[in-house]
PDB file of C-alpha atoms in Angstrom:
ATOM      1  CA  UNK A   1      -0.008  -0.033  -0.024  1.00 60.00           C
ATOM      2  CA  UNK A   2       1.446   3.394  -0.968  1.00 61.00           C
ATOM      3  CA  UNK A   3       0.468   6.986  -0.392  1.00 62.00           C
ATOM      4  CA  UNK A   4      -0.896   9.275  -3.013  1.00 69.00           C
ATOM      5  CA  UNK A   5       2.452  11.322  -2.843  1.00 68.00           C
ATOM      6  CA  UNK A   6       4.534   8.605  -4.520  1.00 68.00           C
ATOM      7  CA  UNK A   7       5.846   5.171  -3.870  1.00 68.00           C
ATOM      8  CA  UNK A   8       6.411   5.543  -0.113  1.00 64.00           C
ATOM      9  CA  UNK A   9       5.084   2.923   2.290  1.00 66.00           C
ATOM     10  CA  UNK A  10       2.373   4.023   4.669  1.00 63.00           C
ATOM     11  CA  UNK A  11       3.750   1.946   7.597  1.00 64.00           C
ATOM     12  CA  UNK A  12       0.760  -0.345   7.816  1.00 62.00           C
ATOM     13  CA  UNK A  13       1.273  -4.087   7.822  1.00 57.00           C
ATOM     14  CA  UNK A  14      -0.361  -6.031   5.068  1.00 57.00           C
ATOM     15  CA  UNK A  15      -0.560  -9.528   6.446  1.00 58.00           C
ATOM     16  CA  UNK A  16      -0.752  -9.174  10.127  1.00 56.00           C
ATOM     17  CA  UNK A  17       2.201 -11.555  10.621  1.00 54.00           C
ATOM     18  CA  UNK A  18       3.893 -11.332  14.062  1.00 54.00           C
ATOM     19  CA  UNK A  19       7.262  -9.561  14.145  1.00 53.00           C
ATOM     20  CA  UNK A  20      10.492 -11.141  15.256  1.00 52.00           C
ATOM     21  CA  UNK A  21       9.653 -10.433  18.909  1.00 48.00           C
ATOM     22  CA  UNK A  22       8.260 -13.928  19.293  1.00 48.00           C
ATOM     23  CA  UNK A  23      11.806 -15.359  19.324  1.00 60.00           C
ATOM     24  CA  UNK A  24      13.093 -12.431  21.444  1.00 85.00           C
ATOM     25  CA  UNK A  25      12.607 -14.172  24.818  1.00 90.00           C
ATOM     26  CA  UNK A  26      15.107 -16.997  24.391  1.00 91.00           C
ATOM     27  CA  UNK A  27      17.490 -15.934  27.125  1.00 91.00           C
ATOM     28  CA  UNK A  28      14.639 -15.415  29.557  1.00 94.00           C
ATOM     29  CA  UNK A  29      13.160 -18.784  28.847  1.00 94.00           C
ATOM     30  CA  UNK A  30      16.413 -20.514  29.370  1.00 94.00           C
ATOM     31  CA  UNK A  31      17.086 -18.564  32.520  1.00 95.00           C
ATOM     32  CA  UNK A  32      13.586 -19.679  33.803  1.00 95.00           C
ATOM     33  CA  UNK A  33      14.385 -23.312  33.077  1.00 96.00           C
ATOM     34  CA  UNK A  34      17.767 -23.060  34.812  1.00 95.00           C
ATOM     35  CA  UNK A  35      16.131 -21.427  37.837  1.00 95.00           C
ATOM     36  CA  UNK A  36      13.747 -24.379  38.124  1.00 95.00           C
ATOM     37  CA  UNK A  37      16.501 -26.901  37.718  1.00 95.00           C
ATOM     38  CA  UNK A  38      18.593 -25.128  40.366  1.00 94.00           C
ATOM     39  CA  UNK A  39      15.847 -25.715  42.931  1.00 92.00           C
ATOM     40  CA  UNK A  40      16.432 -29.413  42.681  1.00 91.00           C
ATOM     41  CA  UNK A  41      19.954 -29.893  41.416  1.00 90.00           C
ATOM     42  CA  UNK A  42      23.224 -27.905  41.836  1.00 91.00           C
ATOM     43  CA  UNK A  43      21.820 -24.529  42.777  1.00 92.00           C
ATOM     44  CA  UNK A  44      25.123 -22.811  42.969  1.00 93.00           C
ATOM     45  CA  UNK A  45      25.835 -23.721  39.355  1.00 94.00           C
ATOM     46  CA  UNK A  46      22.502 -23.539  37.559  1.00 94.00           C
ATOM     47  CA  UNK A  47      21.029 -20.751  39.768  1.00 93.00           C
ATOM     48  CA  UNK A  48      23.926 -18.424  39.133  1.00 95.00           C
ATOM     49  CA  UNK A  49      24.027 -19.133  35.406  1.00 95.00           C
ATOM     50  CA  UNK A  50      20.314 -18.530  35.228  1.00 94.00           C
ATOM     51  CA  UNK A  51      20.584 -15.303  37.173  1.00 95.00           C
ATOM     52  CA  UNK A  52      23.307 -14.060  34.943  1.00 95.00           C
ATOM     53  CA  UNK A  53      21.318 -14.874  31.822  1.00 94.00           C
ATOM     54  CA  UNK A  54      18.233 -13.152  33.189  1.00 95.00           C
ATOM     55  CA  UNK A  55      20.211 -10.011  33.979  1.00 95.00           C
ATOM     56  CA  UNK A  56      21.666  -9.945  30.517  1.00 94.00           C
ATOM     57  CA  UNK A  57      18.210 -10.466  29.119  1.00 94.00           C
ATOM     58  CA  UNK A  58      16.957  -7.520  31.101  1.00 94.00           C
ATOM     59  CA  UNK A  59      19.819  -5.077  30.740  1.00 94.00           C
ATOM     60  CA  UNK A  60      21.130  -5.776  27.260  1.00 93.00           C
ATOM     61  CA  UNK A  61      18.323  -7.360  25.231  1.00 92.00           C
ATOM     62  CA  UNK A  62      15.289  -5.809  27.104  1.00 92.00           C
ATOM     63  CA  UNK A  63      13.249  -9.016  26.956  1.00 92.00           C
ATOM     64  CA  UNK A  64       9.694  -9.019  28.186  1.00 93.00           C
ATOM     65  CA  UNK A  65      10.077 -12.067  30.372  1.00 93.00           C
ATOM     66  CA  UNK A  66      13.369 -10.931  31.982  1.00 93.00           C
ATOM     67  CA  UNK A  67      11.890  -9.796  35.268  1.00 94.00           C
ATOM     68  CA  UNK A  68      10.140 -13.113  35.747  1.00 95.00           C
ATOM     69  CA  UNK A  69      13.336 -14.952  34.853  1.00 95.00           C
ATOM     70  CA  UNK A  70      15.300 -12.901  37.527  1.00 95.00           C
ATOM     71  CA  UNK A  71      12.777 -13.855  40.215  1.00 96.00           C
ATOM     72  CA  UNK A  72      12.562 -17.486  39.224  1.00 95.00           C
ATOM     73  CA  UNK A  73      16.404 -17.828  39.103  1.00 96.00           C
ATOM     74  CA  UNK A  74      16.872 -16.008  42.467  1.00 95.00           C
ATOM     75  CA  UNK A  75      14.191 -18.122  44.193  1.00 95.00           C
ATOM     76  CA  UNK A  76      15.724 -21.244  42.616  1.00 95.00           C
ATOM     77  CA  UNK A  77      19.151 -20.367  43.815  1.00 95.00           C
ATOM     78  CA  UNK A  78      18.142 -19.488  47.371  1.00 95.00           C
ATOM     79  CA  UNK A  79      15.552 -22.257  47.659  1.00 95.00           C
ATOM     80  CA  UNK A  80      17.949 -24.864  46.359  1.00 94.00           C
ATOM     81  CA  UNK A  81      20.649 -23.819  48.790  1.00 95.00           C
ATOM     82  CA  UNK A  82      18.182 -23.866  51.692  1.00 95.00           C
ATOM     83  CA  UNK A  83      16.747 -27.208  50.512  1.00 94.00           C
ATOM     84  CA  UNK A  84      20.282 -28.663  50.258  1.00 93.00           C
ATOM     85  CA  UNK A  85      21.129 -27.430  53.765  1.00 94.00           C
ATOM     86  CA  UNK A  86      17.988 -28.959  55.237  1.00 94.00           C
ATOM     87  CA  UNK A  87      18.589 -32.301  53.532  1.00 92.00           C
ATOM     88  CA  UNK A  88      22.219 -32.345  54.480  1.00 91.00           C
ATOM     89  CA  UNK A  89      21.660 -31.627  58.098  1.00 89.00           C
ATOM     90  CA  UNK A  90      19.016 -34.433  58.584  1.00 79.00           C
TER      91      UNK A  90
END
């Protein structure tokens, strides 16, 4: 679709296809998965990696799910360490 003033696009989408933002949450999704894994298995490794990925997703890539990924990774890190301490002491 062009304007009456020449062959310049009007800025309107023609097919309504989603933009590339659908793949833009990859780091956040990986960080969420690592946060859940860190609750059960090796929290100091998976939790820290998930937290770093979530912070990079928030600060550098401005992903939509980055805040949720930060929370899930932090809870997985702390919860996994507490759970490990409780299991080790009993």
